CSV table of C-alpha atoms and ligand atoms in Angstrom, one decimal:
chain,number,residue,atom,x,y,z
A,1,MET,CA,37.6,-28.6,-7.5
A,2,GLY,CA,37.6,-28.9,-3.8
A,3,VAL,CA,35.2,-27.8,-1.1
A,4,ALA,CA,36.3,-27.3,2.5
A,5,ILE,CA,34.8,-26.3,5.8
A,6,ILE,CA,36.6,-24.4,8.5
A,7,GLY,CA,35.0,-25.2,11.9
A,8,GLY,CA,35.2,-22.7,14.7
A,9,THR,CA,34.4,-22.9,18.4
A,10,GLY,CA,31.9,-25.7,18.9
A,11,LEU,CA,32.6,-27.4,15.6
A,12,THR,CA,36.0,-29.1,16.1
A,13,ARG,CA,34.8,-32.1,14.2
A,14,LEU,CA,32.0,-32.8,11.7
A,15,ASP,CA,29.4,-35.3,12.6
A,16,TYR,CA,28.5,-37.6,9.7
A,17,LEU,CA,31.9,-37.0,8.0
A,18,LYS,CA,33.2,-40.3,7.0
A,19,ILE,CA,36.9,-39.7,7.5
A,20,THR,CA,39.2,-41.2,4.9
A,21,HIS,CA,42.5,-39.7,6.2
A,22,ARG,CA,44.2,-36.8,7.9
A,23,GLU,CA,47.0,-35.0,6.1
A,24,VAL,CA,49.7,-32.9,7.7
A,25,VAL,CA,50.6,-30.0,5.4
A,26,HIS,CA,53.7,-27.8,6.0
A,27,THR,CA,53.5,-24.4,4.5
A,28,PRO,CA,55.9,-21.5,3.8
A,29,TYR,CA,53.9,-19.7,6.5
A,30,GLY,CA,54.3,-22.3,9.2
A,31,GLU,CA,52.0,-25.0,10.5
A,32,PRO,CA,48.2,-24.9,10.0
A,33,SER,CA,45.9,-25.2,13.1
A,34,ALA,CA,45.8,-29.0,12.6
A,35,PRO,CA,46.2,-31.7,10.0
A,36,ILE,CA,43.5,-31.4,7.3
A,37,THR,CA,40.8,-34.0,7.5
A,38,HIS,CA,39.7,-35.6,4.2
A,39,GLY,CA,36.3,-37.3,4.2
A,40,ILE,CA,32.9,-37.9,2.6
A,41,LEU,CA,30.1,-35.8,3.9
A,42,HIS,CA,26.6,-36.5,2.6
A,43,GLY,CA,28.1,-38.2,-0.4
A,44,ARG,CA,30.6,-35.5,-1.4
A,45,GLU,CA,34.3,-35.2,-0.8
A,46,VAL,CA,34.9,-32.5,1.7
A,47,LEU,CA,38.0,-31.3,3.6
A,48,PHE,CA,37.7,-30.0,7.1
A,49,ILE,CA,40.0,-28.1,9.5
A,50,ALA,CA,39.4,-27.0,13.0
A,51,ARG,CA,40.3,-23.3,13.1
A,52,HIS,CA,41.4,-23.5,16.8
A,53,GLY,CA,42.9,-27.0,16.6
A,54,TYR,CA,41.0,-30.2,17.2
A,55,ALA,CA,41.4,-29.8,21.0
A,56,HIS,CA,40.4,-26.1,20.8
A,57,THR,CA,43.7,-24.8,22.1
A,58,ILE,CA,44.6,-21.9,19.7
A,59,PRO,CA,43.0,-18.5,20.5
A,60,PRO,CA,41.7,-16.3,17.7
A,61,HIS,CA,44.7,-14.0,17.6
A,62,ARG,CA,47.1,-16.9,17.4
A,63,VAL,CA,45.5,-18.9,14.6
A,64,ASN,CA,47.9,-19.2,11.7
A,65,TYR,CA,45.3,-18.0,9.1
A,66,ARG,CA,47.9,-17.9,6.3
A,67,ALA,CA,49.0,-21.5,6.9
A,68,ASN,CA,45.4,-22.7,7.1
A,69,LEU,CA,44.4,-21.0,3.8
A,70,TRP,CA,47.6,-21.9,2.0
A,71,ALA,CA,47.3,-25.5,3.0
A,72,LEU,CA,43.7,-25.7,1.8
A,73,GLN,CA,44.5,-24.2,-1.5
A,74,HIS,CA,47.5,-26.6,-1.8
A,75,LEU,CA,45.0,-29.5,-1.5
A,76,GLY,CA,42.9,-28.1,-4.3
A,77,VAL,CA,40.2,-26.2,-2.3
A,78,ASP,CA,38.5,-23.4,-4.3
A,79,ARG,CA,35.3,-23.1,-2.2
A,80,LEU,CA,35.5,-22.6,1.5
A,81,PHE,CA,32.6,-22.4,4.0
A,82,ALA,CA,33.6,-20.9,7.4
A,83,VAL,CA,31.6,-21.6,10.5
A,84,ALA,CA,32.1,-19.1,13.4
A,85,ALA,CA,30.5,-18.2,16.7
A,86,VAL,CA,29.6,-14.5,17.1
A,87,GLY,CA,28.0,-12.1,19.4
A,88,GLY,CA,24.7,-10.5,18.2
A,89,ILE,CA,24.5,-6.7,17.8
A,90,HIS,CA,21.5,-6.3,15.4
A,91,GLU,CA,18.2,-7.2,17.1
A,92,ALA,CA,17.6,-9.9,14.5
A,93,MET,CA,20.8,-11.6,15.6
A,94,ALA,CA,19.5,-13.0,18.9
A,95,PRO,CA,21.4,-15.9,20.5
A,96,GLY,CA,20.8,-19.2,18.8
A,97,HIS,CA,20.3,-17.6,15.4
A,98,ILE,CA,22.3,-18.3,12.3
A,99,GLY,CA,23.6,-15.5,10.0
A,100,PHE,CA,25.2,-15.2,6.6
A,101,PRO,CA,27.1,-12.0,6.6
A,102,ASP,CA,27.6,-10.1,3.4
A,103,GLN,CA,30.0,-7.4,4.7
A,104,ILE,CA,33.0,-7.0,7.1
A,105,ILE,CA,34.6,-4.3,9.1
A,106,ASP,CA,38.1,-5.3,10.3
A,107,TYR,CA,39.1,-4.1,13.8
A,108,THR,CA,41.9,-6.7,14.2
A,109,TRP,CA,45.5,-5.6,14.5
A,110,GLY,CA,49.0,-7.2,14.5
A,111,ARG,CA,47.9,-10.4,12.7
A,112,HIS,CA,49.6,-11.7,9.6
A,113,HIS,CA,46.9,-10.6,7.3
A,114,THR,CA,48.3,-10.9,3.7
A,115,PHE,CA,50.3,-13.1,1.4
A,116,ILE,CA,51.4,-9.9,-0.5
A,117,GLU,CA,54.6,-9.1,1.3
A,118,ASP,CA,58.1,-10.2,0.3
A,119,ASP,CA,59.9,-11.1,-2.9
A,120,LEU,CA,57.4,-9.2,-5.0
A,121,THR,CA,58.0,-8.4,-8.7
A,122,HIS,CA,55.2,-5.8,-8.3
A,123,VAL,CA,52.7,-4.7,-5.7
A,124,THR,CA,49.2,-6.0,-6.2
A,125,HIS,CA,45.9,-5.0,-4.7
A,126,VAL,CA,42.9,-7.3,-4.5
A,127,ASP,CA,39.3,-6.1,-4.8
A,128,PHE,CA,37.4,-6.7,-1.6
A,129,THR,CA,34.2,-4.6,-2.2
A,130,TYR,CA,32.1,-7.7,-1.6
A,131,PRO,CA,34.1,-9.8,0.8
A,132,TYR,CA,31.9,-12.9,0.7
A,133,ASP,CA,31.2,-15.0,-2.4
A,134,GLU,CA,27.6,-14.2,-3.4
A,135,ALA,CA,26.9,-17.6,-5.1
A,136,MET,CA,28.0,-19.4,-2.0
A,137,ARG,CA,25.9,-17.1,0.2
A,138,GLN,CA,22.9,-17.9,-1.9
A,139,LEU,CA,23.5,-21.6,-1.5
A,140,LEU,CA,23.6,-21.1,2.3
A,141,ILE,CA,20.3,-19.1,2.1
A,142,ALA,CA,18.6,-21.7,0.0
A,143,SER,CA,19.8,-24.5,2.2
A,144,ALA,CA,18.5,-22.8,5.3
A,145,GLN,CA,15.1,-22.3,3.7
A,146,GLU,CA,15.1,-26.0,2.7
A,147,VAL,CA,15.5,-27.1,6.3
A,148,GLY,CA,13.2,-24.4,7.7
A,149,LEU,CA,16.0,-22.6,9.5
A,150,ASP,CA,15.2,-19.0,10.3
A,151,ALA,CA,18.5,-17.5,9.2
A,152,VAL,CA,19.5,-13.8,8.9
A,153,GLU,CA,20.4,-13.5,5.3
A,154,ARG,CA,22.8,-10.6,5.4
A,155,GLY,CA,24.7,-8.4,7.8
A,156,THR,CA,28.0,-6.8,8.6
A,157,TYR,CA,30.5,-8.8,10.6
A,158,GLY,CA,32.8,-6.8,12.8
A,159,ALA,CA,36.1,-8.6,13.4
A,160,THR,CA,37.7,-7.8,16.8
A,161,GLN,CA,41.1,-8.9,18.1
A,162,GLY,CA,40.1,-10.9,21.2
A,163,PRO,CA,40.6,-13.0,23.0
A,164,ARG,CA,38.7,-10.8,25.5
A,165,LEU,CA,35.2,-9.9,24.7
A,166,GLU,CA,34.4,-6.2,23.9
A,167,THR,CA,33.5,-3.4,26.2
A,168,ALA,CA,29.9,-2.0,26.1
A,169,ALA,CA,31.4,1.2,24.6
A,170,GLU,CA,33.2,-0.7,21.9
A,171,ILE,CA,29.9,-2.4,20.9
A,172,ARG,CA,28.1,0.9,20.9
A,173,ARG,CA,30.7,2.2,18.5
A,174,MET,CA,30.6,-0.9,16.4
A,175,LYS,CA,26.8,-0.6,16.2
A,176,GLN,CA,27.2,3.0,15.0
A,177,ASP,CA,29.7,1.8,12.5
A,178,GLY,CA,27.0,-0.5,11.1
A,179,CYS,CA,28.1,-3.9,12.5
A,180,ASP,CA,25.4,-6.4,13.0
A,181,MET,CA,27.5,-9.1,14.6
A,182,VAL,CA,30.9,-9.4,16.2
A,183,GLY,CA,33.5,-12.2,16.1
A,184,MET,CA,37.2,-12.7,16.3
A,185,THR,CA,38.1,-14.8,13.4
A,186,GLY,CA,36.4,-13.4,10.3
A,187,MET,CA,39.5,-11.4,9.5
A,188,PRO,CA,42.1,-12.0,8.2
A,189,GLU,CA,40.5,-15.3,7.1
A,190,ALA,CA,38.2,-13.8,4.5
A,191,GLY,CA,40.8,-11.4,3.1
A,192,LEU,CA,43.4,-14.2,2.7
A,193,ALA,CA,40.9,-16.4,0.9
A,194,ARG,CA,40.3,-13.5,-1.5
A,195,GLU,CA,44.0,-13.1,-2.1
A,196,LEU,CA,44.2,-16.8,-3.0
A,197,SER,CA,41.0,-16.6,-5.2
A,198,ILE,CA,39.2,-19.1,-2.9
A,199,ALA,CA,35.5,-18.4,-2.9
A,200,TYR,CA,34.5,-17.9,0.7
A,201,ALA,CA,31.3,-17.6,2.7
A,202,SER,CA,30.6,-17.6,6.4
A,203,CYS,CA,27.9,-19.2,8.5
A,204,THR,CA,27.8,-17.4,11.8
A,205,VAL,CA,26.2,-18.8,15.0
A,206,VAL,CA,25.1,-16.2,17.5
A,207,VAL,CA,26.0,-17.4,21.0
A,208,ASN,CA,25.4,-14.3,23.1
A,209,TRP,CA,24.2,-10.7,22.9
A,210,ALA,CA,27.3,-8.5,22.4
A,211,ALA,CA,28.6,-6.6,25.4
A,212,GLY,CA,26.2,-4.1,27.0
A,213,LEU,CA,23.2,-5.2,25.0
A,214,GLN,CA,21.6,-6.9,28.0
A,215,PRO,CA,22.1,-6.1,31.6
A,216,GLY,CA,25.2,-7.4,33.4
A,217,PRO,CA,28.3,-9.2,32.1
A,218,ILE,CA,28.2,-11.9,29.4
A,219,SER,CA,27.6,-15.4,30.8
A,220,MET,CA,30.0,-18.1,29.6
A,221,ASP,CA,27.3,-20.7,30.6
A,222,GLU,CA,24.9,-19.0,28.2
A,223,ILE,CA,27.5,-19.0,25.5
A,224,GLY,CA,28.0,-22.7,26.0
A,225,ARG,CA,24.2,-23.4,25.7
A,226,HIS,CA,23.7,-21.4,22.6
A,227,LEU,CA,26.9,-22.8,21.0
A,228,HIS,CA,25.4,-26.3,21.5
A,229,THR,CA,22.0,-25.5,19.9
A,230,GLY,CA,23.5,-23.3,17.2
A,231,MET,CA,26.0,-26.0,16.1
A,232,GLU,CA,23.1,-28.5,15.9
A,233,ARG,CA,21.4,-26.1,13.5
A,234,VAL,CA,24.6,-25.8,11.5
A,235,ARG,CA,24.8,-29.6,11.2
A,236,GLY,CA,21.2,-29.6,9.8
A,237,LEU,CA,22.2,-26.8,7.4
A,238,LEU,CA,25.2,-28.7,6.1
A,239,GLY,CA,22.9,-31.7,5.4
A,240,ALA,CA,21.1,-29.5,2.9
A,241,LEU,CA,24.1,-27.5,1.7
A,242,ILE,CA,26.5,-30.3,0.8
A,243,PRO,CA,24.3,-32.1,-1.8
A,244,ARG,CA,23.8,-28.8,-3.6
A,245,LEU,CA,27.5,-28.4,-4.2
B,1,LIG,N1,32.5,-10.9,20.7
B,1,LIG,C1,33.4,-11.3,19.9
B,1,LIG,N2,33.5,-12.6,19.5
B,1,LIG,C2,32.5,-13.4,19.9
B,1,LIG,C3,31.5,-13.0,20.7
B,1,LIG,C4,31.4,-11.7,21.1
B,1,LIG,O1,30.5,-11.2,21.9
B,1,LIG,N3,30.7,-14.1,20.9
B,1,LIG,C5,31.3,-15.1,20.3
B,1,LIG,N4,32.4,-14.7,19.6
């Protein structure tokens, strides 16, 4: 079955992907962020979608997560790797580092976060105790080791609403809650993948210290710099990951 990658900020296209075609998918939930790219990456068929659109025009709270996930499943995807920029909260999550979260706390609101809504014959609940697929996380960990990437192998991802960054007090609270990193797209993406039984894991790229963890405001220039180096590392990681699939 199919493997897909969702690219976040800084990864609107995949280097080395030999594109075969792009496919527009209309879904019962509206339009995905972009047409789905079909291609060959390191010898394997892979689908790719840019979460924020190929021109990076869709902010995190306006991403049509349901359409993206539905479209990927419609095209046969059953394993999905997400790439996402985050702010670092745990001291190991310094800017430039890569992390593979194993837990989530969801602080988002007002997003279409479920497929379980209308025209139900009965209400169902999905297990979400372990929100990320452990086998896929282990593949990420092994691939990082193979390329000598010093990745943080677990951690709790706090999903915030955005698009603004957090206040220092919000980050203090999130740290107390047990969050190790903060991003704006991890939910509802992971939950929707679970509802569709798509195995899902995330590779996060730390692009800044979260609000208040260093003196002064967060510098957008600094975010840009770490995004660039972090995504280079992700490309190296994918080079080891894809042949393992
Ligand atoms: N907060 C939320 N999302 C983010 C951050 C942050 O500090 N950095 C990158 N994505």
